[in-house]
């Protein structure tokens, strides 16, 4: 009887020890966001569209949130509304790289809209890399900054059938380079393969559900909008503002910031581990 009692006691002690170790492992793996936030959120916008200057930036400023704007340099607004982009940068919004000509692979499904002169399949790796570097120089002339992030147009990573994006890592803090708006695990996240969601004709409730998922996982949610209340791939002004108001009302839960600031922090935390 004494032997059975001793065995039971040892078993309980070992079980408790294993549970404690498991709890420690979970704590070690938990990713800590600034100021006790449960998730990070990046609000980004592609293609330098008029509706972003007219609707998105005023809404961001209203709720005191910072966004990331991926500018393709040939966008008409870089000519007609350049001072407004410069003002946005001075207000703390990120001007990020989206290449010069927004070239995409015409061979991909549903790419009939890609014109022959903007076909990424016809470019060499070197040609596309040089184009992206020139775009960085142009953006530097607008905001004077040297740290930048990149989203490949259409999330196409290959030029002429070969990967051009990986050769640009030294030029950038991070890339948005795959689908999937909620990051599964911050500790194993590749800063140059960050997932992103492209909202299109969605409700505010649907957008808020995505950030709630990120908070439940303790990770991050990345949105890249296009048109806001206009232009193409449209999110309504109402749905966009509903998301912004929710984030502003819950700043203790969500750290909403530019992609470059979030990814600099993520890389610092990953380096500590």
PDB file of C-alpha atoms in Angstrom:
ATOM      1  CA  UNK A   1       0.000   0.000   0.000  1.00  0.00           C
ATOM      2  CA  UNK A   2       2.846   2.387   0.908  1.00  0.00           C
ATOM      3  CA  UNK A   3       4.512   1.645  -2.462  1.00  0.00           C
ATOM      4  CA  UNK A   4       1.302   2.468  -4.338  1.00  0.00           C
ATOM      5  CA  UNK A   5       0.920   5.694  -2.362  1.00  0.00           C
ATOM      6  CA  UNK A   6       4.512   6.676  -3.122  1.00  0.00           C
ATOM      7  CA  UNK A   7       4.042   5.929  -6.842  1.00  0.00           C
ATOM      8  CA  UNK A   8       0.877   8.035  -6.905  1.00  0.00           C
ATOM      9  CA  UNK A   9       2.643  10.936  -5.195  1.00  0.00           C
ATOM     10  CA  UNK A  10       5.571  10.769  -7.632  1.00  0.00           C
ATOM     11  CA  UNK A  11       3.137  10.686 -10.546  1.00  0.00           C
ATOM     12  CA  UNK A  12       1.312  13.759  -9.293  1.00  0.00           C
ATOM     13  CA  UNK A  13       4.590  15.631  -8.826  1.00  0.00           C
ATOM     14  CA  UNK A  14       5.784  14.705 -12.323  1.00  0.00           C
ATOM     15  CA  UNK A  15       2.429  15.690 -13.802  1.00  0.00           C
ATOM     16  CA  UNK A  16       2.519  19.060 -12.089  1.00  0.00           C
ATOM     17  CA  UNK A  17       6.094  19.585 -13.283  1.00  0.00           C
ATOM     18  CA  UNK A  18       5.173  18.794 -16.882  1.00  0.00           C
ATOM     19  CA  UNK A  19       2.225  21.193 -16.711  1.00  0.00           C
ATOM     20  CA  UNK A  20       4.456  23.923 -15.340  1.00  0.00           C
ATOM     21  CA  UNK A  21       7.003  23.346 -18.089  1.00  0.00           C
ATOM     22  CA  UNK A  22       4.262  23.470 -20.720  1.00  0.00           C
ATOM     23  CA  UNK A  23       3.012  26.745 -19.255  1.00  0.00           C
ATOM     24  CA  UNK A  24       6.548  28.142 -19.346  1.00  0.00           C
ATOM     25  CA  UNK A  25       6.920  27.085 -22.986  1.00  0.00           C
ATOM     26  CA  UNK A  26       3.660  28.830 -23.852  1.00  0.00           C
ATOM     27  CA  UNK A  27       4.778  31.965 -22.040  1.00  0.00           C
ATOM     28  CA  UNK A  28       8.118  31.890 -23.845  1.00  0.00           C
ATOM     29  CA  UNK A  29       6.400  31.591 -27.208  1.00  0.00           C
ATOM     30  CA  UNK A  30       3.869  34.359 -26.535  1.00  0.00           C
ATOM     31  CA  UNK A  31       4.667  37.453 -28.583  1.00  0.00           C
ATOM     32  CA  UNK A  32       4.609  40.689 -26.614  1.00  0.00           C
ATOM     33  CA  UNK A  33       3.232  43.774 -28.322  1.00  0.00           C
ATOM     34  CA  UNK A  34       3.906  47.342 -27.091  1.00  0.00           C
ATOM     35  CA  UNK A  35       1.865  48.661 -24.171  1.00  0.00           C
ATOM     36  CA  UNK A  36       0.218  45.305 -23.546  1.00  0.00           C
ATOM     37  CA  UNK A  37      -1.670  45.225 -26.851  1.00  0.00           C
ATOM     38  CA  UNK A  38      -2.985  41.840 -27.984  1.00  0.00           C
ATOM     39  CA  UNK A  39      -2.418  42.364 -31.709  1.00  0.00           C
ATOM     40  CA  UNK A  40      -0.898  44.695 -34.270  1.00  0.00           C
ATOM     41  CA  UNK A  41      -2.885  46.042 -37.204  1.00  0.00           C
ATOM     42  CA  UNK A  42      -1.586  47.616 -40.383  1.00  0.00           C
ATOM     43  CA  UNK A  43      -3.911  49.597 -42.618  1.00  0.00           C
ATOM     44  CA  UNK A  44      -2.349  49.856 -46.063  1.00  0.00           C
ATOM     45  CA  UNK A  45      -3.507  51.200 -49.416  1.00  0.00           C
ATOM     46  CA  UNK A  46      -2.280  50.287 -52.917  1.00  0.00           C
ATOM     47  CA  UNK A  47      -1.820  52.246 -56.137  1.00  0.00           C
ATOM     48  CA  UNK A  48      -1.795  55.899 -54.946  1.00  0.00           C
ATOM     49  CA  UNK A  49      -5.466  56.505 -55.800  1.00  0.00           C
ATOM     50  CA  UNK A  50      -7.445  59.731 -55.565  1.00  0.00           C
ATOM     51  CA  UNK A  51      -9.952  58.163 -53.160  1.00  0.00           C
ATOM     52  CA  UNK A  52      -7.135  57.488 -50.705  1.00  0.00           C
ATOM     53  CA  UNK A  53      -6.220  61.162 -50.580  1.00  0.00           C
ATOM     54  CA  UNK A  54      -9.877  62.226 -50.575  1.00  0.00           C
ATOM     55  CA  UNK A  55     -11.311  59.653 -48.140  1.00  0.00           C
ATOM     56  CA  UNK A  56      -8.791  57.304 -46.525  1.00  0.00           C
ATOM     57  CA  UNK A  57      -6.240  59.804 -45.220  1.00  0.00           C
ATOM     58  CA  UNK A  58      -8.849  62.192 -43.747  1.00  0.00           C
ATOM     59  CA  UNK A  59     -10.469  59.235 -41.962  1.00  0.00           C
ATOM     60  CA  UNK A  60      -7.113  58.017 -40.615  1.00  0.00           C
ATOM     61  CA  UNK A  61      -6.300  61.516 -39.396  1.00  0.00           C
ATOM     62  CA  UNK A  62      -9.744  61.849 -37.789  1.00  0.00           C
ATOM     63  CA  UNK A  63      -9.106  58.747 -35.653  1.00  0.00           C
ATOM     64  CA  UNK A  64      -5.399  59.522 -35.123  1.00  0.00           C
ATOM     65  CA  UNK A  65      -4.267  56.326 -36.862  1.00  0.00           C
ATOM     66  CA  UNK A  66      -1.265  55.908 -39.164  1.00  0.00           C
ATOM     67  CA  UNK A  67      -1.488  54.097 -42.498  1.00  0.00           C
ATOM     68  CA  UNK A  68       0.849  52.742 -45.166  1.00  0.00           C
ATOM     69  CA  UNK A  69       0.483  53.835 -48.784  1.00  0.00           C
ATOM     70  CA  UNK A  70       2.050  51.705 -51.518  1.00  0.00           C
ATOM     71  CA  UNK A  71       2.784  54.108 -54.343  1.00  0.00           C
ATOM     72  CA  UNK A  72       3.452  53.054 -57.916  1.00  0.00           C
ATOM     73  CA  UNK A  73       5.367  55.992 -59.273  1.00  0.00           C
ATOM     74  CA  UNK A  74       3.445  56.406 -62.555  1.00  0.00           C
ATOM     75  CA  UNK A  75       0.157  56.915 -60.734  1.00  0.00           C
ATOM     76  CA  UNK A  76      -1.359  60.222 -61.894  1.00  0.00           C
ATOM     77  CA  UNK A  77      -1.628  61.483 -58.301  1.00  0.00           C
ATOM     78  CA  UNK A  78       2.166  61.513 -58.001  1.00  0.00           C
ATOM     79  CA  UNK A  79       2.045  64.260 -60.608  1.00  0.00           C
ATOM     80  CA  UNK A  80      -1.168  66.109 -59.847  1.00  0.00           C
ATOM     81  CA  UNK A  81      -1.243  65.789 -56.039  1.00  0.00           C
ATOM     82  CA  UNK A  82       2.377  65.336 -55.009  1.00  0.00           C
ATOM     83  CA  UNK A  83       2.235  67.927 -52.229  1.00  0.00           C
ATOM     84  CA  UNK A  84      -0.637  66.031 -50.624  1.00  0.00           C
ATOM     85  CA  UNK A  85       1.489  62.877 -50.498  1.00  0.00           C
ATOM     86  CA  UNK A  86       4.309  64.880 -48.981  1.00  0.00           C
ATOM     87  CA  UNK A  87       1.884  66.253 -46.383  1.00  0.00           C
ATOM     88  CA  UNK A  88       0.703  62.706 -45.598  1.00  0.00           C
ATOM     89  CA  UNK A  89       4.292  61.616 -44.975  1.00  0.00           C
ATOM     90  CA  UNK A  90       4.875  64.585 -42.668  1.00  0.00           C
ATOM     91  CA  UNK A  91       1.754  63.553 -40.728  1.00  0.00           C
ATOM     92  CA  UNK A  92       3.341  60.148 -40.008  1.00  0.00           C
ATOM     93  CA  UNK A  93       1.859  57.990 -42.745  1.00  0.00           C
ATOM     94  CA  UNK A  94       4.233  55.611 -44.505  1.00  0.00           C
ATOM     95  CA  UNK A  95       5.004  56.044 -48.203  1.00  0.00           C
ATOM     96  CA  UNK A  96       5.955  52.564 -49.344  1.00  0.00           C
ATOM     97  CA  UNK A  97       7.188  51.036 -52.594  1.00  0.00           C
ATOM     98  CA  UNK A  98       4.859  49.465 -55.156  1.00  0.00           C
ATOM     99  CA  UNK A  99       7.309  49.674 -58.107  1.00  0.00           C
ATOM    100  CA  UNK A 100       7.233  52.204 -60.932  1.00  0.00           C
ATOM    101  CA  UNK A 101       4.928  50.687 -63.537  1.00  0.00           C
ATOM    102  CA  UNK A 102       2.874  48.194 -61.473  1.00  0.00           C
ATOM    103  CA  UNK A 103       3.834  45.326 -63.772  1.00  0.00           C
ATOM    104  CA  UNK A 104       2.065  42.000 -63.209  1.00  0.00           C
ATOM    105  CA  UNK A 105       2.298  38.567 -64.775  1.00  0.00           C
ATOM    106  CA  UNK A 106      -0.100  38.380 -67.707  1.00  0.00           C
ATOM    107  CA  UNK A 107       0.100  34.567 -67.704  1.00  0.00           C
ATOM    108  CA  UNK A 108      -1.704  34.310 -64.364  1.00  0.00           C
ATOM    109  CA  UNK A 109      -5.400  33.429 -64.170  1.00  0.00           C
ATOM    110  CA  UNK A 110      -7.754  36.345 -64.702  1.00  0.00           C
ATOM    111  CA  UNK A 111      -4.981  38.599 -65.938  1.00  0.00           C
ATOM    112  CA  UNK A 112      -6.489  39.580 -69.263  1.00  0.00           C
ATOM    113  CA  UNK A 113      -6.398  43.185 -68.059  1.00  0.00           C
ATOM    114  CA  UNK A 114      -2.558  43.258 -67.998  1.00  0.00           C
ATOM    115  CA  UNK A 115      -1.356  45.094 -71.103  1.00  0.00           C
ATOM    116  CA  UNK A 116       1.543  43.743 -73.147  1.00  0.00           C
ATOM    117  CA  UNK A 117       3.791  46.663 -72.176  1.00  0.00           C
ATOM    118  CA  UNK A 118       3.157  45.999 -68.454  1.00  0.00           C
ATOM    119  CA  UNK A 119       3.719  42.235 -68.574  1.00  0.00           C
ATOM    120  CA  UNK A 120       6.073  41.137 -65.805  1.00  0.00           C
ATOM    121  CA  UNK A 121       6.711  37.881 -67.654  1.00  0.00           C
ATOM    122  CA  UNK A 122       8.657  39.821 -70.286  1.00  0.00           C
ATOM    123  CA  UNK A 123      11.038  41.497 -67.830  1.00  0.00           C
ATOM    124  CA  UNK A 124      14.312  40.128 -66.505  1.00  0.00           C
ATOM    125  CA  UNK A 125      15.051  39.875 -62.793  1.00  0.00           C
ATOM    126  CA  UNK A 126      17.629  42.662 -63.088  1.00  0.00           C
ATOM    127  CA  UNK A 127      15.232  44.976 -64.917  1.00  0.00           C
ATOM    128  CA  UNK A 128      12.552  44.632 -62.259  1.00  0.00           C
ATOM    129  CA  UNK A 129      14.986  44.976 -59.372  1.00  0.00           C
ATOM    130  CA  UNK A 130      16.431  48.153 -60.868  1.00  0.00           C
ATOM    131  CA  UNK A 131      12.912  49.548 -61.352  1.00  0.00           C
ATOM    132  CA  UNK A 132      12.086  48.963 -57.695  1.00  0.00           C
ATOM    133  CA  UNK A 133      15.328  50.615 -56.567  1.00  0.00           C
ATOM    134  CA  UNK A 134      14.565  53.682 -58.701  1.00  0.00           C
ATOM    135  CA  UNK A 135      11.132  53.862 -57.078  1.00  0.00           C
ATOM    136  CA  UNK A 136      12.862  53.937 -53.678  1.00  0.00           C
ATOM    137  CA  UNK A 137      14.932  56.906 -54.821  1.00  0.00           C
ATOM    138  CA  UNK A 138      11.798  58.712 -55.971  1.00  0.00           C
ATOM    139  CA  UNK A 139      10.067  58.105 -52.627  1.00  0.00           C
ATOM    140  CA  UNK A 140      13.150  59.353 -50.793  1.00  0.00           C
ATOM    141  CA  UNK A 141      12.843  62.600 -52.755  1.00  0.00           C
ATOM    142  CA  UNK A 142       9.298  62.971 -51.384  1.00  0.00           C
ATOM    143  CA  UNK A 143       9.751  62.083 -47.711  1.00  0.00           C
ATOM    144  CA  UNK A 144      13.523  61.967 -47.109  1.00  0.00           C
ATOM    145  CA  UNK A 145      13.311  58.519 -45.521  1.00  0.00           C
ATOM    146  CA  UNK A 146      15.546  55.527 -46.145  1.00  0.00           C
ATOM    147  CA  UNK A 147      13.686  52.693 -44.392  1.00  0.00           C
ATOM    148  CA  UNK A 148      10.914  51.304 -46.533  1.00  0.00           C
ATOM    149  CA  UNK A 149       8.642  48.310 -47.163  1.00  0.00           C
ATOM    150  CA  UNK A 150       7.531  46.750 -50.439  1.00  0.00           C
ATOM    151  CA  UNK A 151       4.492  45.019 -51.860  1.00  0.00           C
ATOM    152  CA  UNK A 152       5.072  43.365 -55.257  1.00  0.00           C
ATOM    153  CA  UNK A 153       2.268  44.342 -57.655  1.00  0.00           C
ATOM    154  CA  UNK A 154      -0.336  41.557 -57.763  1.00  0.00           C
ATOM    155  CA  UNK A 155       1.904  39.683 -55.247  1.00  0.00           C
ATOM    156  CA  UNK A 156       3.783  38.338 -58.283  1.00  0.00           C
ATOM    157  CA  UNK A 157       7.281  37.400 -57.163  1.00  0.00           C
ATOM    158  CA  UNK A 158       8.765  36.338 -60.509  1.00  0.00           C
ATOM    159  CA  UNK A 159      10.039  38.427 -63.408  1.00  0.00           C
ATOM    160  CA  UNK A 160      10.579  36.468 -66.619  1.00  0.00           C
ATOM    161  CA  UNK A 161       9.879  33.265 -64.694  1.00  0.00           C
ATOM    162  CA  UNK A 162      12.519  33.806 -61.951  1.00  0.00           C
ATOM    163  CA  UNK A 163      12.178  35.241 -58.445  1.00  0.00           C
ATOM    164  CA  UNK A 164      13.188  38.904 -58.347  1.00  0.00           C
ATOM    165  CA  UNK A 165      11.883  39.787 -54.881  1.00  0.00           C
ATOM    166  CA  UNK A 166      14.338  37.814 -52.750  1.00  0.00           C
ATOM    167  CA  UNK A 167      17.240  39.758 -54.256  1.00  0.00           C
ATOM    168  CA  UNK A 168      15.758  42.987 -52.880  1.00  0.00           C
ATOM    169  CA  UNK A 169      15.706  42.034 -49.199  1.00  0.00           C
ATOM    170  CA  UNK A 170      18.646  44.281 -48.336  1.00  0.00           C
ATOM    171  CA  UNK A 171      16.722  47.281 -49.692  1.00  0.00           C
ATOM    172  CA  UNK A 172      13.682  46.869 -47.435  1.00  0.00           C
ATOM    173  CA  UNK A 173      12.571  46.262 -43.863  1.00  0.00           C
ATOM    174  CA  UNK A 174       9.857  43.809 -44.949  1.00  0.00           C
ATOM    175  CA  UNK A 175       7.603  42.645 -47.790  1.00  0.00           C
ATOM    176  CA  UNK A 176       3.911  41.907 -48.038  1.00  0.00           C
ATOM    177  CA  UNK A 177       4.293  38.966 -50.360  1.00  0.00           C
ATOM    178  CA  UNK A 178       1.507  36.423 -49.910  1.00  0.00           C
ATOM    179  CA  UNK A 179      -2.198  36.118 -49.191  1.00  0.00           C
ATOM    180  CA  UNK A 180      -3.719  35.705 -45.729  1.00  0.00           C
ATOM    181  CA  UNK A 181      -4.402  38.744 -43.584  1.00  0.00           C
ATOM    182  CA  UNK A 182      -3.938  37.214 -40.108  1.00  0.00           C
ATOM    183  CA  UNK A 183      -0.435  36.020 -39.222  1.00  0.00           C
ATOM    184  CA  UNK A 184      -0.458  32.494 -37.696  1.00  0.00           C
ATOM    185  CA  UNK A 185       2.694  32.828 -35.530  1.00  0.00           C
ATOM    186  CA  UNK A 186       4.805  35.940 -34.949  1.00  0.00           C
ATOM    187  CA  UNK A 187       7.858  34.025 -33.757  1.00  0.00           C
ATOM    188  CA  UNK A 188       8.197  32.061 -36.998  1.00  0.00           C
ATOM    189  CA  UNK A 189       7.020  34.817 -39.339  1.00  0.00           C
ATOM    190  CA  UNK A 190       9.338  35.527 -42.281  1.00  0.00           C
ATOM    191  CA  UNK A 191       9.445  39.351 -42.567  1.00  0.00           C
ATOM    192  CA  UNK A 192       9.800  38.940 -46.323  1.00  0.00           C
ATOM    193  CA  UNK A 193       6.740  36.689 -46.701  1.00  0.00           C
ATOM    194  CA  UNK A 194       4.116  38.538 -44.702  1.00  0.00           C
ATOM    195  CA  UNK A 195       0.510  37.740 -45.560  1.00  0.00           C
ATOM    196  CA  UNK A 196      -2.067  40.388 -46.406  1.00  0.00           C
ATOM    197  CA  UNK A 197      -5.804  40.598 -47.023  1.00  0.00           C
ATOM    198  CA  UNK A 198      -7.170  42.715 -49.905  1.00  0.00           C
ATOM    199  CA  UNK A 199     -10.698  43.823 -48.925  1.00  0.00           C
ATOM    200  CA  UNK A 200     -13.228  44.228 -51.702  1.00  0.00           C
ATOM    201  CA  UNK A 201     -16.911  45.063 -51.200  1.00  0.00           C
ATOM    202  CA  UNK A 202     -16.895  44.025 -47.544  1.00  0.00           C
ATOM    203  CA  UNK A 203     -18.741  45.264 -44.480  1.00  0.00           C
ATOM    204  CA  UNK A 204     -17.257  46.906 -41.436  1.00  0.00           C
ATOM    205  CA  UNK A 205     -18.283  43.873 -39.390  1.00  0.00           C
ATOM    206  CA  UNK A 206     -16.286  41.601 -41.695  1.00  0.00           C
ATOM    207  CA  UNK A 207     -13.212  43.795 -41.335  1.00  0.00           C
ATOM    208  CA  UNK A 208     -13.566  43.925 -37.554  1.00  0.00           C
ATOM    209  CA  UNK A 209     -13.878  40.121 -37.413  1.00  0.00           C
ATOM    210  CA  UNK A 210     -10.403  39.871 -38.969  1.00  0.00           C
ATOM    211  CA  UNK A 211      -8.745  42.046 -36.327  1.00  0.00           C
ATOM    212  CA  UNK A 212     -10.583  40.162 -33.592  1.00  0.00           C
ATOM    213  CA  UNK A 213      -9.103  36.927 -34.959  1.00  0.00           C
ATOM    214  CA  UNK A 214      -5.627  38.462 -34.775  1.00  0.00           C
ATOM    215  CA  UNK A 215      -6.233  39.514 -31.160  1.00  0.00           C
ATOM    216  CA  UNK A 216      -7.376  36.001 -30.246  1.00  0.00           C
ATOM    217  CA  UNK A 217      -4.145  34.614 -31.706  1.00  0.00           C
ATOM    218  CA  UNK A 218      -1.933  37.392 -30.324  1.00  0.00           C
ATOM    219  CA  UNK A 219      -0.551  38.106 -33.794  1.00  0.00           C
ATOM    220  CA  UNK A 220      -1.200  40.750 -36.447  1.00  0.00           C
ATOM    221  CA  UNK A 221      -3.731  41.664 -39.138  1.00  0.00           C
ATOM    222  CA  UNK A 222      -2.632  43.222 -42.418  1.00  0.00           C
ATOM    223  CA  UNK A 223      -5.076  44.950 -44.736  1.00  0.00           C
ATOM    224  CA  UNK A 224      -4.289  46.472 -48.101  1.00  0.00           C
ATOM    225  CA  UNK A 225      -7.202  48.476 -49.427  1.00  0.00           C
ATOM    226  CA  UNK A 226      -7.442  49.975 -52.890  1.00  0.00           C
ATOM    227  CA  UNK A 227     -10.343  52.313 -53.544  1.00  0.00           C
ATOM    228  CA  UNK A 228     -12.076  53.768 -50.481  1.00  0.00           C
ATOM    229  CA  UNK A 229     -15.445  55.073 -51.556  1.00  0.00           C
ATOM    230  CA  UNK A 230     -14.343  55.190 -55.200  1.00  0.00           C
ATOM    231  CA  UNK A 231     -11.794  54.060 -57.828  1.00  0.00           C
ATOM    232  CA  UNK A 232     -11.372  50.246 -58.098  1.00  0.00           C
ATOM    233  CA  UNK A 233     -11.500  47.213 -55.757  1.00  0.00           C
ATOM    234  CA  UNK A 234     -13.721  49.367 -53.592  1.00  0.00           C
ATOM    235  CA  UNK A 235     -14.344  49.353 -49.865  1.00  0.00           C
ATOM    236  CA  UNK A 236     -17.132  51.729 -48.890  1.00  0.00           C
ATOM    237  CA  UNK A 237     -16.299  54.781 -46.812  1.00  0.00           C
ATOM    238  CA  UNK A 238     -18.750  53.513 -44.200  1.00  0.00           C
ATOM    239  CA  UNK A 239     -17.137  50.071 -43.818  1.00  0.00           C
ATOM    240  CA  UNK A 240     -13.653  51.600 -43.763  1.00  0.00           C
ATOM    241  CA  UNK A 241     -14.626  54.138 -41.092  1.00  0.00           C
ATOM    242  CA  UNK A 242     -16.372  51.497 -39.009  1.00  0.00           C
ATOM    243  CA  UNK A 243     -13.099  49.567 -38.811  1.00  0.00           C
ATOM    244  CA  UNK A 244     -11.096  52.696 -37.985  1.00  0.00           C
ATOM    245  CA  UNK A 245     -13.497  53.732 -35.234  1.00  0.00           C
ATOM    246  CA  UNK A 246     -13.340  50.248 -33.712  1.00  0.00           C
ATOM    247  CA  UNK A 247      -9.524  50.325 -33.693  1.00  0.00           C
ATOM    248  CA  UNK A 248      -9.469  53.828 -32.224  1.00  0.00           C
ATOM    249  CA  UNK A 249     -11.931  52.814 -29.502  1.00  0.00           C
ATOM    250  CA  UNK A 250      -9.838  49.774 -28.594  1.00  0.00           C
ATOM    251  CA  UNK A 251      -6.268  51.054 -28.582  1.00  0.00           C
ATOM    252  CA  UNK A 252      -5.563  48.990 -25.480  1.00  0.00           C
ATOM    253  CA  UNK A 253      -6.139  45.850 -27.584  1.00  0.00           C
ATOM    254  CA  UNK A 254      -4.801  46.865 -31.012  1.00  0.00           C
ATOM    255  CA  UNK A 255      -1.535  48.562 -31.894  1.00  0.00           C
ATOM    256  CA  UNK A 256      -2.364  50.187 -35.232  1.00  0.00           C
ATOM    257  CA  UNK A 257       0.689  51.580 -36.989  1.00  0.00           C
ATOM    258  CA  UNK A 258       2.600  51.743 -40.252  1.00  0.00           C
ATOM    259  CA  UNK A 259       3.919  48.493 -41.669  1.00  0.00           C
ATOM    260  CA  UNK A 260       7.524  49.680 -41.413  1.00  0.00           C
ATOM    261  CA  UNK A 261       7.147  50.481 -37.693  1.00  0.00           C
ATOM    262  CA  UNK A 262       5.394  47.196 -36.924  1.00  0.00           C
ATOM    263  CA  UNK A 263       7.931  45.097 -38.823  1.00  0.00           C
ATOM    264  CA  UNK A 264      10.927  46.880 -37.295  1.00  0.00           C
ATOM    265  CA  UNK A 265       9.500  45.946 -33.890  1.00  0.00           C
ATOM    266  CA  UNK A 266       8.786  42.357 -34.976  1.00  0.00           C
ATOM    267  CA  UNK A 267      12.332  41.890 -36.248  1.00  0.00           C
ATOM    268  CA  UNK A 268      13.760  43.302 -33.010  1.00  0.00           C
ATOM    269  CA  UNK A 269      11.681  40.871 -30.942  1.00  0.00           C
ATOM    270  CA  UNK A 270      12.581  37.916 -33.168  1.00  0.00           C
ATOM    271  CA  UNK A 271      16.281  38.798 -32.838  1.00  0.00           C
ATOM    272  CA  UNK A 272      16.012  38.672 -29.025  1.00  0.00           C
ATOM    273  CA  UNK A 273      14.820  35.065 -29.237  1.00  0.00           C
TER     274      UNK A 273
END
